Amino acid sequence: MTTLSSVSYQTNEFGVDYIQINNNHAKAEICLYGGHVTRFTPKTDNRERLWVSPNSLRDASRPIRGGVPICWPWFGDFKRSPLFLASEHQNATFPAHGFLRTQNWSVESVTENTNGTSLSLKPNTTTGIGFSHKAEVIFVVTVGRELTLDLITKNTGDAPLTYSCALHTYFAVDDISQTRLSGLSGGYLDKTRGFNQFETPNNYQFTSETDRVHLCTAETVTINHGFETGVNSYGHDSLVVWNPWAENSTSMQDMTDDGYQSMLCVETAITQLPGRMLAPGELHSLRQVIT
Ligand code: TA6
């Protein structure tokens, strides 16, 4: 495994492997279970951009609650995904958000230059119940003044494939009740109201459970919480905004009762039917850049 001065490898008490990156620009951490980025702290302000629940399990028994879960080859509920209708297993039980976030990943390459450190990660397999296509997935994490995440899917088969996906990023906020989003517009589908469509509010605040798929391909969304966290998206067809609020936070074992107050998910995603189609040999990157 390539070693560079800015990269070190550790194993936690449960035998789960982590990568620590510490270069001139930032510190970051990636858990190889799930290819899961768990920390990004730029050295310009030493403010952690990502949120991870203190109750998150770290034993690879379920996805880490926080950081950047990788949702692939579907986002959300399989039965609402582009894959469901073509599936031969329509009565089977499918994991939410696909099966890459519960796999062990490996490091394909590590490179470093004055702009930062780039790591290419690959999952153990890209086949699983609900998805039998031949595909290659590479997740490229670039740690610099910004955190750049590229989820690249390549169709390595001889037939078209269709998928959905998301970079399901949990952002740290000082206080959700004092947090505002800017940059979103147009309609959104509200999971808390039967996936009916509503209009994005101008003054986007949070006062209750929020679970929205914005049919918006805005490149820049800003999380204003006394500080401005930038979320830049590319190759997406939607942006998902989620905060579980108090009742769900209390009921979720890997959340603390007040956990919802210090986090907000803004997810760069492909969620809309008919899904993203790739012709044989074609590849597509879903990119999120965090500033
Ligand atoms: O992205 C929002 C969402 O789909 C919510 O509906 C909620 O289920 C959240 O993802 C977390 O999902 P998880 O499977 O990680 O608990």
PDB file of C-alpha atoms and ligand atoms in Angstrom:
ATOM      1  CA  MET A   1       0.000   0.000   0.000  1.00  0.00           C
ATOM      2  CA  THR A   2       1.436   3.341  -1.047  1.00  0.00           C
ATOM      3  CA  THR A   3       2.620   5.451   1.874  1.00  0.00           C
ATOM      4  CA  LEU A   4       3.111   9.206   1.711  1.00  0.00           C
ATOM      5  CA  SER A   5       4.038  11.584   4.491  1.00  0.00           C
ATOM      6  CA  SER A   6       0.481  12.932   4.681  1.00  0.00           C
ATOM      7  CA  VAL A   7      -1.201   9.520   4.866  1.00  0.00           C
ATOM      8  CA  SER A   8      -1.294   7.018   7.737  1.00  0.00           C
ATOM      9  CA  TYR A   9      -3.307   3.854   8.375  1.00  0.00           C
ATOM     10  CA  GLN A  10      -4.906   2.752  11.607  1.00  0.00           C
ATOM     11  CA  THR A  11      -7.177  -0.014  12.829  1.00  0.00           C
ATOM     12  CA  ASN A  12      -9.724   0.693  15.530  1.00  0.00           C
ATOM     13  CA  GLU A  13     -10.594  -1.493  18.501  1.00  0.00           C
ATOM     14  CA  PHE A  14     -13.083  -3.424  16.367  1.00  0.00           C
ATOM     15  CA  GLY A  15     -10.515  -4.221  13.695  1.00  0.00           C
ATOM     16  CA  VAL A  16     -11.946  -1.665  11.262  1.00  0.00           C
ATOM     17  CA  ASP A  17      -9.351   0.080   9.073  1.00  0.00           C
ATOM     18  CA  TYR A  18      -9.112   3.862   8.793  1.00  0.00           C
ATOM     19  CA  ILE A  19      -6.951   6.234   6.768  1.00  0.00           C
ATOM     20  CA  GLN A  20      -5.798   9.517   8.278  1.00  0.00           C
ATOM     21  CA  ILE A  21      -4.752  12.350   5.960  1.00  0.00           C
ATOM     22  CA  ASN A  22      -2.844  15.312   7.370  1.00  0.00           C
ATOM     23  CA  ASN A  23      -1.354  17.651   4.744  1.00  0.00           C
ATOM     24  CA  ASN A  24      -0.624  21.365   4.510  1.00  0.00           C
ATOM     25  CA  HIS A  25      -4.250  22.152   3.712  1.00  0.00           C
ATOM     26  CA  ALA A  26      -6.414  19.956   5.936  1.00  0.00           C
ATOM     27  CA  LYS A  27      -6.923  16.864   8.043  1.00  0.00           C
ATOM     28  CA  ALA A  28      -9.322  14.152   6.928  1.00  0.00           C
ATOM     29  CA  GLU A  29     -10.286  10.609   7.825  1.00  0.00           C
ATOM     30  CA  ILE A  30     -11.737   7.772   5.760  1.00  0.00           C
ATOM     31  CA  CYS A  31     -13.116   4.497   7.103  1.00  0.00           C
ATOM     32  CA  LEU A  32     -12.468   1.636   4.706  1.00  0.00           C
ATOM     33  CA  TYR A  33     -15.754   0.100   5.804  1.00  0.00           C
ATOM     34  CA  GLY A  34     -18.096   1.794   3.381  1.00  0.00           C
ATOM     35  CA  GLY A  35     -15.391   3.947   1.771  1.00  0.00           C
ATOM     36  CA  HIS A  36     -16.780   6.377   4.308  1.00  0.00           C
ATOM     37  CA  VAL A  37     -15.268   9.847   4.747  1.00  0.00           C
ATOM     38  CA  THR A  38     -15.714  10.742   8.420  1.00  0.00           C
ATOM     39  CA  ARG A  39     -13.699  13.940   8.898  1.00  0.00           C
ATOM     40  CA  PHE A  40     -12.649  17.013   6.938  1.00  0.00           C
ATOM     41  CA  THR A  41     -10.987  19.849   8.856  1.00  0.00           C
ATOM     42  CA  PRO A  42      -9.392  22.625   6.775  1.00  0.00           C
ATOM     43  CA  LYS A  43      -6.365  24.224   8.409  1.00  0.00           C
ATOM     44  CA  THR A  44      -7.524  27.720   7.414  1.00  0.00           C
ATOM     45  CA  ASP A  45      -9.962  27.713  10.338  1.00  0.00           C
ATOM     46  CA  ASN A  46      -9.616  24.266  11.976  1.00  0.00           C
ATOM     47  CA  ARG A  47     -13.393  23.947  11.847  1.00  0.00           C
ATOM     48  CA  GLU A  48     -14.675  20.391  11.256  1.00  0.00           C
ATOM     49  CA  ARG A  49     -17.082  20.424   8.330  1.00  0.00           C
ATOM     50  CA  LEU A  50     -18.589  16.967   8.798  1.00  0.00           C
ATOM     51  CA  TRP A  51     -20.742  15.563  11.589  1.00  0.00           C
ATOM     52  CA  VAL A  52     -20.591  12.020  13.011  1.00  0.00           C
ATOM     53  CA  SER A  53     -22.916  10.871  15.753  1.00  0.00           C
ATOM     54  CA  PRO A  54     -21.165  10.122  19.037  1.00  0.00           C
ATOM     55  CA  ASN A  55     -23.438   7.043  19.181  1.00  0.00           C
ATOM     56  CA  SER A  56     -22.451   5.825  15.742  1.00  0.00           C
ATOM     57  CA  LEU A  57     -21.361   2.210  15.689  1.00  0.00           C
ATOM     58  CA  ARG A  58     -17.751   1.765  14.560  1.00  0.00           C
ATOM     59  CA  ASP A  59     -17.672  -2.044  14.389  1.00  0.00           C
ATOM     60  CA  ALA A  60     -18.765  -2.427  10.733  1.00  0.00           C
ATOM     61  CA  SER A  61     -22.094  -3.883  11.853  1.00  0.00           C
ATOM     62  CA  ARG A  62     -23.998  -1.027  10.189  1.00  0.00           C
ATOM     63  CA  PRO A  63     -23.170   2.176   8.329  1.00  0.00           C
ATOM     64  CA  ILE A  64     -21.504   4.965  10.271  1.00  0.00           C
ATOM     65  CA  ARG A  65     -24.119   7.568  11.252  1.00  0.00           C
ATOM     66  CA  GLY A  66     -22.572  10.691   9.794  1.00  0.00           C
ATOM     67  CA  GLY A  67     -19.737  11.664   7.499  1.00  0.00           C
ATOM     68  CA  VAL A  68     -20.399  10.822   3.837  1.00  0.00           C
ATOM     69  CA  PRO A  69     -22.307   7.551   3.364  1.00  0.00           C
ATOM     70  CA  ILE A  70     -22.113   6.370  -0.249  1.00  0.00           C
ATOM     71  CA  CYS A  71     -25.558   5.462  -1.584  1.00  0.00           C
ATOM     72  CA  TRP A  72     -25.228   3.185  -4.649  1.00  0.00           C
ATOM     73  CA  PRO A  73     -26.630   1.590  -6.905  1.00  0.00           C
ATOM     74  CA  TRP A  74     -29.811   3.116  -5.523  1.00  0.00           C
ATOM     75  CA  PHE A  75     -30.768   6.021  -3.277  1.00  0.00           C
ATOM     76  CA  GLY A  76     -33.309   5.540  -0.472  1.00  0.00           C
ATOM     77  CA  ASP A  77     -35.956   2.830  -0.659  1.00  0.00           C
ATOM     78  CA  PHE A  78     -35.235   0.238  -3.369  1.00  0.00           C
ATOM     79  CA  LYS A  79     -38.940   0.092  -4.224  1.00  0.00           C
ATOM     80  CA  ARG A  80     -38.820   3.753  -5.208  1.00  0.00           C
ATOM     81  CA  SER A  81     -35.614   3.323  -7.211  1.00  0.00           C
ATOM     82  CA  PRO A  82     -35.140   2.985 -10.982  1.00  0.00           C
ATOM     83  CA  LEU A  83     -34.004  -0.631 -10.402  1.00  0.00           C
ATOM     84  CA  PHE A  84     -37.150  -1.916  -8.766  1.00  0.00           C
ATOM     85  CA  LEU A  85     -39.358  -2.444 -11.818  1.00  0.00           C
ATOM     86  CA  ALA A  86     -36.648  -4.451 -13.593  1.00  0.00           C
ATOM     87  CA  SER A  87     -35.859  -6.490 -10.486  1.00  0.00           C
ATOM     88  CA  GLU A  88     -36.610 -10.228 -10.287  1.00  0.00           C
ATOM     89  CA  HIS A  89     -36.612  -9.957  -6.496  1.00  0.00           C
ATOM     90  CA  GLN A  90     -39.411  -7.489  -5.956  1.00  0.00           C
ATOM     91  CA  ASN A  91     -40.500  -9.157  -2.722  1.00  0.00           C
ATOM     92  CA  ALA A  92     -37.030  -9.398  -1.230  1.00  0.00           C
ATOM     93  CA  THR A  93     -35.760  -7.103   1.499  1.00  0.00           C
ATOM     94  CA  PHE A  94     -33.288  -4.528   0.246  1.00  0.00           C
ATOM     95  CA  PRO A  95     -30.984  -2.311   2.312  1.00  0.00           C
ATOM     96  CA  ALA A  96     -31.789   1.396   2.163  1.00  0.00           C
ATOM     97  CA  HIS A  97     -29.322   3.301  -0.008  1.00  0.00           C
ATOM     98  CA  GLY A  98     -27.853   0.240  -1.716  1.00  0.00           C
ATOM     99  CA  PHE A  99     -25.038  -2.046  -0.657  1.00  0.00           C
ATOM    100  CA  LEU A 100     -21.752  -0.187  -1.060  1.00  0.00           C
ATOM    101  CA  ARG A 101     -21.817   1.566   2.323  1.00  0.00           C
ATOM    102  CA  THR A 102     -21.780  -1.784   4.102  1.00  0.00           C
ATOM    103  CA  GLN A 103     -18.801  -3.236   2.273  1.00  0.00           C
ATOM    104  CA  ASN A 104     -15.097  -3.118   2.874  1.00  0.00           C
ATOM    105  CA  TRP A 105     -13.288  -0.909   0.385  1.00  0.00           C
ATOM    106  CA  SER A 106      -9.633  -0.905  -0.622  1.00  0.00           C
ATOM    107  CA  VAL A 107      -7.181   1.811  -1.596  1.00  0.00           C
ATOM    108  CA  GLU A 108      -6.263   1.651  -5.269  1.00  0.00           C
ATOM    109  CA  SER A 109      -3.873   4.601  -5.329  1.00  0.00           C
ATOM    110  CA  VAL A 110      -2.670   7.576  -3.319  1.00  0.00           C
ATOM    111  CA  THR A 111      -1.123  10.634  -4.951  1.00  0.00           C
ATOM    112  CA  GLU A 112      -0.005  13.937  -3.518  1.00  0.00           C
ATOM    113  CA  ASN A 113       0.919  17.339  -4.888  1.00  0.00           C
ATOM    114  CA  THR A 114       0.955  20.930  -3.709  1.00  0.00           C
ATOM    115  CA  ASN A 115      -2.855  21.064  -4.053  1.00  0.00           C
ATOM    116  CA  GLY A 116      -3.445  18.155  -1.721  1.00  0.00           C
ATOM    117  CA  THR A 117      -3.740  14.397  -1.351  1.00  0.00           C
ATOM    118  CA  SER A 118      -5.879  12.235  -3.640  1.00  0.00           C
ATOM    119  CA  LEU A 119      -6.994   8.724  -2.767  1.00  0.00           C
ATOM    120  CA  SER A 120      -8.812   6.342  -5.115  1.00  0.00           C
ATOM    121  CA  LEU A 121     -10.929   3.738  -3.361  1.00  0.00           C
ATOM    122  CA  LYS A 122     -12.813   0.750  -4.724  1.00  0.00           C
ATOM    123  CA  PRO A 123     -15.513  -1.442  -3.144  1.00  0.00           C
ATOM    124  CA  ASN A 124     -15.079  -5.186  -2.742  1.00  0.00           C
ATOM    125  CA  THR A 125     -17.816  -5.835  -5.295  1.00  0.00           C
ATOM    126  CA  THR A 126     -20.395  -3.887  -7.296  1.00  0.00           C
ATOM    127  CA  THR A 127     -22.870  -6.743  -7.653  1.00  0.00           C
ATOM    128  CA  GLY A 128     -25.526  -7.575  -5.123  1.00  0.00           C
ATOM    129  CA  ILE A 129     -29.216  -8.365  -4.807  1.00  0.00           C
ATOM    130  CA  GLY A 130     -31.129  -5.876  -6.916  1.00  0.00           C
ATOM    131  CA  PHE A 131     -28.213  -5.062  -9.236  1.00  0.00           C
ATOM    132  CA  SER A 132     -26.643  -7.666 -11.489  1.00  0.00           C
ATOM    133  CA  HIS A 133     -24.984  -5.423 -14.068  1.00  0.00           C
ATOM    134  CA  LYS A 134     -21.219  -5.335 -14.654  1.00  0.00           C
ATOM    135  CA  ALA A 135     -19.994  -2.029 -13.285  1.00  0.00           C
ATOM    136  CA  GLU A 136     -16.877  -0.520 -11.819  1.00  0.00           C
ATOM    137  CA  VAL A 137     -17.040   2.069  -9.041  1.00  0.00           C
ATOM    138  CA  ILE A 138     -14.148   4.296  -8.057  1.00  0.00           C
ATOM    139  CA  PHE A 139     -14.467   6.856  -5.261  1.00  0.00           C
ATOM    140  CA  VAL A 140     -11.829   9.563  -5.507  1.00  0.00           C
ATOM    141  CA  VAL A 141     -11.312  11.668  -2.372  1.00  0.00           C
ATOM    142  CA  THR A 142      -9.143  14.762  -2.769  1.00  0.00           C
ATOM    143  CA  VAL A 143      -8.151  16.512   0.454  1.00  0.00           C
ATOM    144  CA  GLY A 144      -6.990  20.080  -0.125  1.00  0.00           C
ATOM    145  CA  ARG A 145      -8.288  23.504   0.818  1.00  0.00           C
ATOM    146  CA  GLU A 146     -11.581  21.928  -0.250  1.00  0.00           C
ATOM    147  CA  LEU A 147     -12.788  18.342   0.007  1.00  0.00           C
ATOM    148  CA  THR A 148     -13.611  16.969  -3.426  1.00  0.00           C
ATOM    149  CA  LEU A 149     -15.560  13.722  -3.648  1.00  0.00           C
ATOM    150  CA  ASP A 150     -15.992  11.944  -6.974  1.00  0.00           C
ATOM    151  CA  LEU A 151     -18.230   8.868  -7.119  1.00  0.00           C
ATOM    152  CA  ILE A 152     -17.426   7.438 -10.552  1.00  0.00           C
ATOM    153  CA  THR A 153     -19.522   4.645 -12.062  1.00  0.00           C
ATOM    154  CA  LYS A 154     -18.402   2.871 -15.255  1.00  0.00           C
ATOM    155  CA  ASN A 155     -20.510   0.412 -17.227  1.00  0.00           C
ATOM    156  CA  THR A 156     -18.090  -2.461 -17.884  1.00  0.00           C
ATOM    157  CA  GLY A 157     -20.784  -4.713 -19.333  1.00  0.00           C
ATOM    158  CA  ASP A 158     -22.137  -5.040 -22.870  1.00  0.00           C
ATOM    159  CA  ALA A 159     -25.654  -3.832 -22.057  1.00  0.00           C
ATOM    160  CA  PRO A 160     -26.952  -0.469 -20.827  1.00  0.00           C
ATOM    161  CA  LEU A 161     -27.273  -0.117 -17.066  1.00  0.00           C
ATOM    162  CA  THR A 162     -29.348   2.255 -14.936  1.00  0.00           C
ATOM    163  CA  TYR A 163     -28.698   3.313 -11.338  1.00  0.00           C
ATOM    164  CA  SER A 164     -29.295   6.067  -8.807  1.00  0.00           C
ATOM    165  CA  CYS A 165     -26.889   7.231  -6.112  1.00  0.00           C
ATOM    166  CA  ALA A 166     -26.010   9.943  -3.603  1.00  0.00           C
ATOM    167  CA  LEU A 167     -23.197  11.395  -1.565  1.00  0.00           C
ATOM    168  CA  HIS A 168     -25.256  11.504   1.631  1.00  0.00           C
ATOM    169  CA  THR A 169     -23.170  14.080   3.491  1.00  0.00           C
ATOM    170  CA  TYR A 170     -23.828  14.977   7.130  1.00  0.00           C
ATOM    171  CA  PHE A 171     -22.664  18.536   7.822  1.00  0.00           C
ATOM    172  CA  ALA A 172     -21.852  19.911  11.258  1.00  0.00           C
ATOM    173  CA  VAL A 173     -23.944  22.968  12.190  1.00  0.00           C
ATOM    174  CA  ASP A 174     -23.723  25.036  15.360  1.00  0.00           C
ATOM    175  CA  ASP A 175     -27.492  24.971  15.954  1.00  0.00           C
ATOM    176  CA  ILE A 176     -30.080  23.670  13.457  1.00  0.00           C
ATOM    177  CA  SER A 177     -32.638  26.192  14.746  1.00  0.00           C
ATOM    178  CA  GLN A 178     -30.283  29.012  13.705  1.00  0.00           C
ATOM    179  CA  THR A 179     -29.342  27.411  10.379  1.00  0.00           C
ATOM    180  CA  ARG A 180     -30.461  28.548   6.932  1.00  0.00           C
ATOM    181  CA  LEU A 181     -29.900  27.132   3.475  1.00  0.00           C
ATOM    182  CA  SER A 182     -29.406  29.271   0.398  1.00  0.00           C
ATOM    183  CA  GLY A 183     -29.074  28.344  -3.254  1.00  0.00           C
ATOM    184  CA  LEU A 184     -32.031  25.988  -3.646  1.00  0.00           C
ATOM    185  CA  SER A 185     -35.086  26.867  -5.727  1.00  0.00           C
ATOM    186  CA  GLY A 186     -38.038  25.288  -7.504  1.00  0.00           C
ATOM    187  CA  GLY A 187     -40.029  22.261  -6.418  1.00  0.00           C
ATOM    188  CA  TYR A 188     -39.171  19.544  -3.929  1.00  0.00           C
ATOM    189  CA  LEU A 189     -40.730  16.181  -3.045  1.00  0.00           C
ATOM    190  CA  ASP A 190     -41.501  16.008   0.664  1.00  0.00           C
ATOM    191  CA  LYS A 191     -41.025  12.519   2.147  1.00  0.00           C
ATOM    192  CA  THR A 192     -42.784  13.670   5.341  1.00  0.00           C
ATOM    193  CA  ARG A 193     -45.873  14.589   3.313  1.00  0.00           C
ATOM    194  CA  GLY A 194     -46.358  11.602   1.020  1.00  0.00           C
ATOM    195  CA  PHE A 195     -43.687  12.695  -1.462  1.00  0.00           C
ATOM    196  CA  ASN A 196     -46.021  15.450  -2.614  1.00  0.00           C
ATOM    197  CA  GLN A 197     -44.393  18.392  -4.367  1.00  0.00           C
ATOM    198  CA  PHE A 198     -43.984  21.796  -2.710  1.00  0.00           C
ATOM    199  CA  GLU A 199     -42.102  24.999  -3.478  1.00  0.00           C
ATOM    200  CA  THR A 200     -38.706  25.708  -1.956  1.00  0.00           C
ATOM    201  CA  PRO A 201     -39.060  28.474   0.654  1.00  0.00           C
ATOM    202  CA  ASN A 202     -37.074  31.664   0.144  1.00  0.00           C
ATOM    203  CA  ASN A 203     -36.097  31.792   3.797  1.00  0.00           C
ATOM    204  CA  TYR A 204     -35.055  28.152   4.237  1.00  0.00           C
ATOM    205  CA  GLN A 205     -35.093  27.397   7.960  1.00  0.00           C
ATOM    206  CA  PHE A 206     -35.579  24.256  10.055  1.00  0.00           C
ATOM    207  CA  THR A 207     -38.363  23.862  12.611  1.00  0.00           C
ATOM    208  CA  SER A 208     -39.320  20.168  12.301  1.00  0.00           C
ATOM    209  CA  GLU A 209     -38.386  16.903  10.578  1.00  0.00           C
ATOM    210  CA  THR A 210     -37.160  17.785   7.105  1.00  0.00           C
ATOM    211  CA  ASP A 211     -36.786  15.157   4.385  1.00  0.00           C
ATOM    212  CA  ARG A 212     -36.870  16.720   0.918  1.00  0.00           C
ATOM    213  CA  VAL A 213     -35.714  15.744  -2.549  1.00  0.00           C
ATOM    214  CA  HIS A 214     -35.163  19.055  -4.345  1.00  0.00           C
ATOM    215  CA  LEU A 215     -35.628  18.701  -8.112  1.00  0.00           C
ATOM    216  CA  CYS A 216     -32.915  21.277  -8.416  1.00  0.00           C
ATOM    217  CA  THR A 217     -29.476  21.014  -9.986  1.00  0.00           C
ATOM    218  CA  ALA A 218     -28.038  24.106  -8.339  1.00  0.00           C
ATOM    219  CA  GLU A 219     -24.248  24.011  -8.392  1.00  0.00           C
ATOM    220  CA  THR A 220     -23.799  25.901  -5.122  1.00  0.00           C
ATOM    221  CA  VAL A 221     -25.756  25.558  -1.898  1.00  0.00           C
ATOM    222  CA  THR A 222     -24.613  27.360   1.247  1.00  0.00           C
ATOM    223  CA  ILE A 223     -25.316  26.265   4.810  1.00  0.00           C
ATOM    224  CA  ASN A 224     -25.472  29.446   6.892  1.00  0.00           C
ATOM    225  CA  HIS A 225     -25.022  28.706  10.587  1.00  0.00           C
ATOM    226  CA  GLY A 226     -23.005  31.617  11.895  1.00  0.00           C
ATOM    227  CA  PHE A 227     -20.440  30.204   9.523  1.00  0.00           C
ATOM    228  CA  GLU A 228     -20.849  29.422   5.827  1.00  0.00           C
ATOM    229  CA  THR A 229     -20.260  25.854   4.672  1.00  0.00           C
ATOM    230  CA  GLY A 230     -20.264  25.572   0.882  1.00  0.00           C
ATOM    231  CA  VAL A 231     -21.716  22.530  -0.882  1.00  0.00           C
ATOM    232  CA  ASN A 232     -20.947  22.440  -4.607  1.00  0.00           C
ATOM    233  CA  SER A 233     -22.489  19.704  -6.745  1.00  0.00           C
ATOM    234  CA  TYR A 234     -21.887  18.361 -10.230  1.00  0.00           C
ATOM    235  CA  GLY A 235     -23.380  15.502 -12.259  1.00  0.00           C
ATOM    236  CA  HIS A 236     -26.514  15.418 -10.075  1.00  0.00           C
ATOM    237  CA  ASP A 237     -30.206  15.618 -10.863  1.00  0.00           C
ATOM    238  CA  SER A 238     -31.351  16.533  -7.367  1.00  0.00           C
ATOM    239  CA  LEU A 239     -30.275  17.672  -3.925  1.00  0.00           C
ATOM    240  CA  VAL A 240     -31.599  15.988  -0.785  1.00  0.00           C
ATOM    241  CA  VAL A 241     -32.012  17.879   2.490  1.00  0.00           C
ATOM    242  CA  TRP A 242     -32.571  15.891   5.690  1.00  0.00           C
ATOM    243  CA  ASN A 243     -32.811  16.523   9.374  1.00  0.00           C
ATOM    244  CA  PRO A 244     -34.544  13.805  11.437  1.00  0.00           C
ATOM    245  CA  TRP A 245     -35.567  16.230  14.223  1.00  0.00           C
ATOM    246  CA  ALA A 246     -36.229  15.368  17.863  1.00  0.00           C
ATOM    247  CA  GLU A 247     -38.535  12.344  17.788  1.00  0.00           C
ATOM    248  CA  ASN A 248     -36.471  10.397  15.232  1.00  0.00           C
ATOM    249  CA  SER A 249     -33.248  11.467  16.874  1.00  0.00           C
ATOM    250  CA  THR A 250     -34.474   9.953  20.122  1.00  0.00           C
ATOM    251  CA  SER A 251     -35.660   6.747  18.483  1.00  0.00           C
ATOM    252  CA  MET A 252     -32.511   6.147  16.405  1.00  0.00           C
ATOM    253  CA  GLN A 253     -30.055   4.098  18.461  1.00  0.00           C
ATOM    254  CA  ASP A 254     -27.039   5.619  16.718  1.00  0.00           C
ATOM    255  CA  MET A 255     -28.217   9.179  17.389  1.00  0.00           C
ATOM    256  CA  THR A 256     -28.223  11.017  20.704  1.00  0.00           C
ATOM    257  CA  ASP A 257     -31.540  12.619  21.706  1.00  0.00           C
ATOM    258  CA  ASP A 258     -30.204  16.062  20.812  1.00  0.00           C
ATOM    259  CA  GLY A 259     -28.076  14.876  17.883  1.00  0.00           C
ATOM    260  CA  TYR A 260     -30.398  16.473  15.330  1.00  0.00           C
ATOM    261  CA  GLN A 261     -29.506  19.925  16.680  1.00  0.00           C
ATOM    262  CA  SER A 262     -25.934  19.826  15.387  1.00  0.00           C
ATOM    263  CA  MET A 263     -26.281  18.209  11.980  1.00  0.00           C
ATOM    264  CA  LEU A 264     -27.836  18.733   8.559  1.00  0.00           C
ATOM    265  CA  CYS A 265     -27.646  16.465   5.523  1.00  0.00           C
ATOM    266  CA  VAL A 266     -27.230  18.138   2.134  1.00  0.00           C
ATOM    267  CA  GLU A 267     -26.828  15.354  -0.384  1.00  0.00           C
ATOM    268  CA  THR A 268     -25.602  15.576  -3.957  1.00  0.00           C
ATOM    269  CA  ALA A 269     -27.714  12.942  -5.677  1.00  0.00           C
ATOM    270  CA  ILE A 270     -29.194  11.210  -8.676  1.00  0.00           C
ATOM    271  CA  THR A 271     -32.654  10.218  -7.479  1.00  0.00           C
ATOM    272  CA  GLN A 272     -35.071  10.860 -10.311  1.00  0.00           C
ATOM    273  CA  LEU A 273     -36.653   8.253 -12.562  1.00  0.00           C
ATOM    274  CA  PRO A 274     -35.712   6.743 -14.944  1.00  0.00           C
ATOM    275  CA  GLY A 275     -32.313   6.911 -13.200  1.00  0.00           C
ATOM    276  CA  ARG A 276     -28.918   7.545 -14.765  1.00  0.00           C
ATOM    277  CA  MET A 277     -28.388   5.277 -17.767  1.00  0.00           C
ATOM    278  CA  LEU A 278     -24.872   4.323 -18.850  1.00  0.00           C
ATOM    279  CA  ALA A 279     -24.199   2.785 -22.244  1.00  0.00           C
ATOM    280  CA  PRO A 280     -21.579   0.006 -22.363  1.00  0.00           C
ATOM    281  CA  GLY A 281     -18.180   1.562 -21.637  1.00  0.00           C
ATOM    282  CA  GLU A 282     -19.682   4.883 -20.528  1.00  0.00           C
ATOM    283  CA  LEU A 283     -18.837   6.406 -17.150  1.00  0.00           C
ATOM    284  CA  HIS A 284     -20.378   9.128 -15.005  1.00  0.00           C
ATOM    285  CA  SER A 285     -19.099  11.036 -11.996  1.00  0.00           C
ATOM    286  CA  LEU A 286     -21.229  12.416  -9.194  1.00  0.00           C
ATOM    287  CA  ARG A 287     -19.157  15.137  -7.540  1.00  0.00           C
ATOM    288  CA  GLN A 288     -19.513  17.059  -4.312  1.00  0.00           C
ATOM    289  CA  VAL A 289     -17.030  19.767  -3.288  1.00  0.00           C
ATOM    290  CA  ILE A 290     -17.100  20.968   0.312  1.00  0.00           C
ATOM    291  CA  THR A 291     -15.625  24.324   1.274  1.00  0.00           C
TER     292      THR A 291
HETATM  293  O1  TA6 B   1     -31.482  11.061   2.598  1.00  0.00           O
HETATM  294  C1  TA6 B   1     -32.566  11.131   3.482  1.00  0.00           C
HETATM  295  C2  TA6 B   1     -32.952   9.714   3.893  1.00  0.00           C
HETATM  296  O2  TA6 B   1     -33.396   8.973   2.788  1.00  0.00           O
HETATM  297  C3  TA6 B   1     -34.009   9.809   4.990  1.00  0.00           C
HETATM  298  O3  TA6 B   1     -35.279   9.426   4.516  1.00  0.00           O
HETATM  299  C4  TA6 B   1     -33.470   8.879   6.079  1.00  0.00           C
HETATM  300  O4  TA6 B   1     -33.897   7.547   5.852  1.00  0.00           O
HETATM  301  C5  TA6 B   1     -31.961   9.067   5.876  1.00  0.00           C
HETATM  302  O5  TA6 B   1     -31.824   9.025   4.459  1.00  0.00           O
HETATM  303  C6  TA6 B   1     -31.064   8.128   6.635  1.00  0.00           C
HETATM  304  O6  TA6 B   1     -31.129   6.855   6.099  1.00  0.00           O
HETATM  305  P1  TA6 B   1     -30.291   5.675   6.858  1.00  0.00           P
HETATM  306  O7  TA6 B   1     -30.605   4.422   6.074  1.00  0.00           O
HETATM  307  O8  TA6 B   1     -28.829   6.041   6.782  1.00  0.00           O
HETATM  308  O9  TA6 B   1     -30.783   5.674   8.280  1.00  0.00           O
END
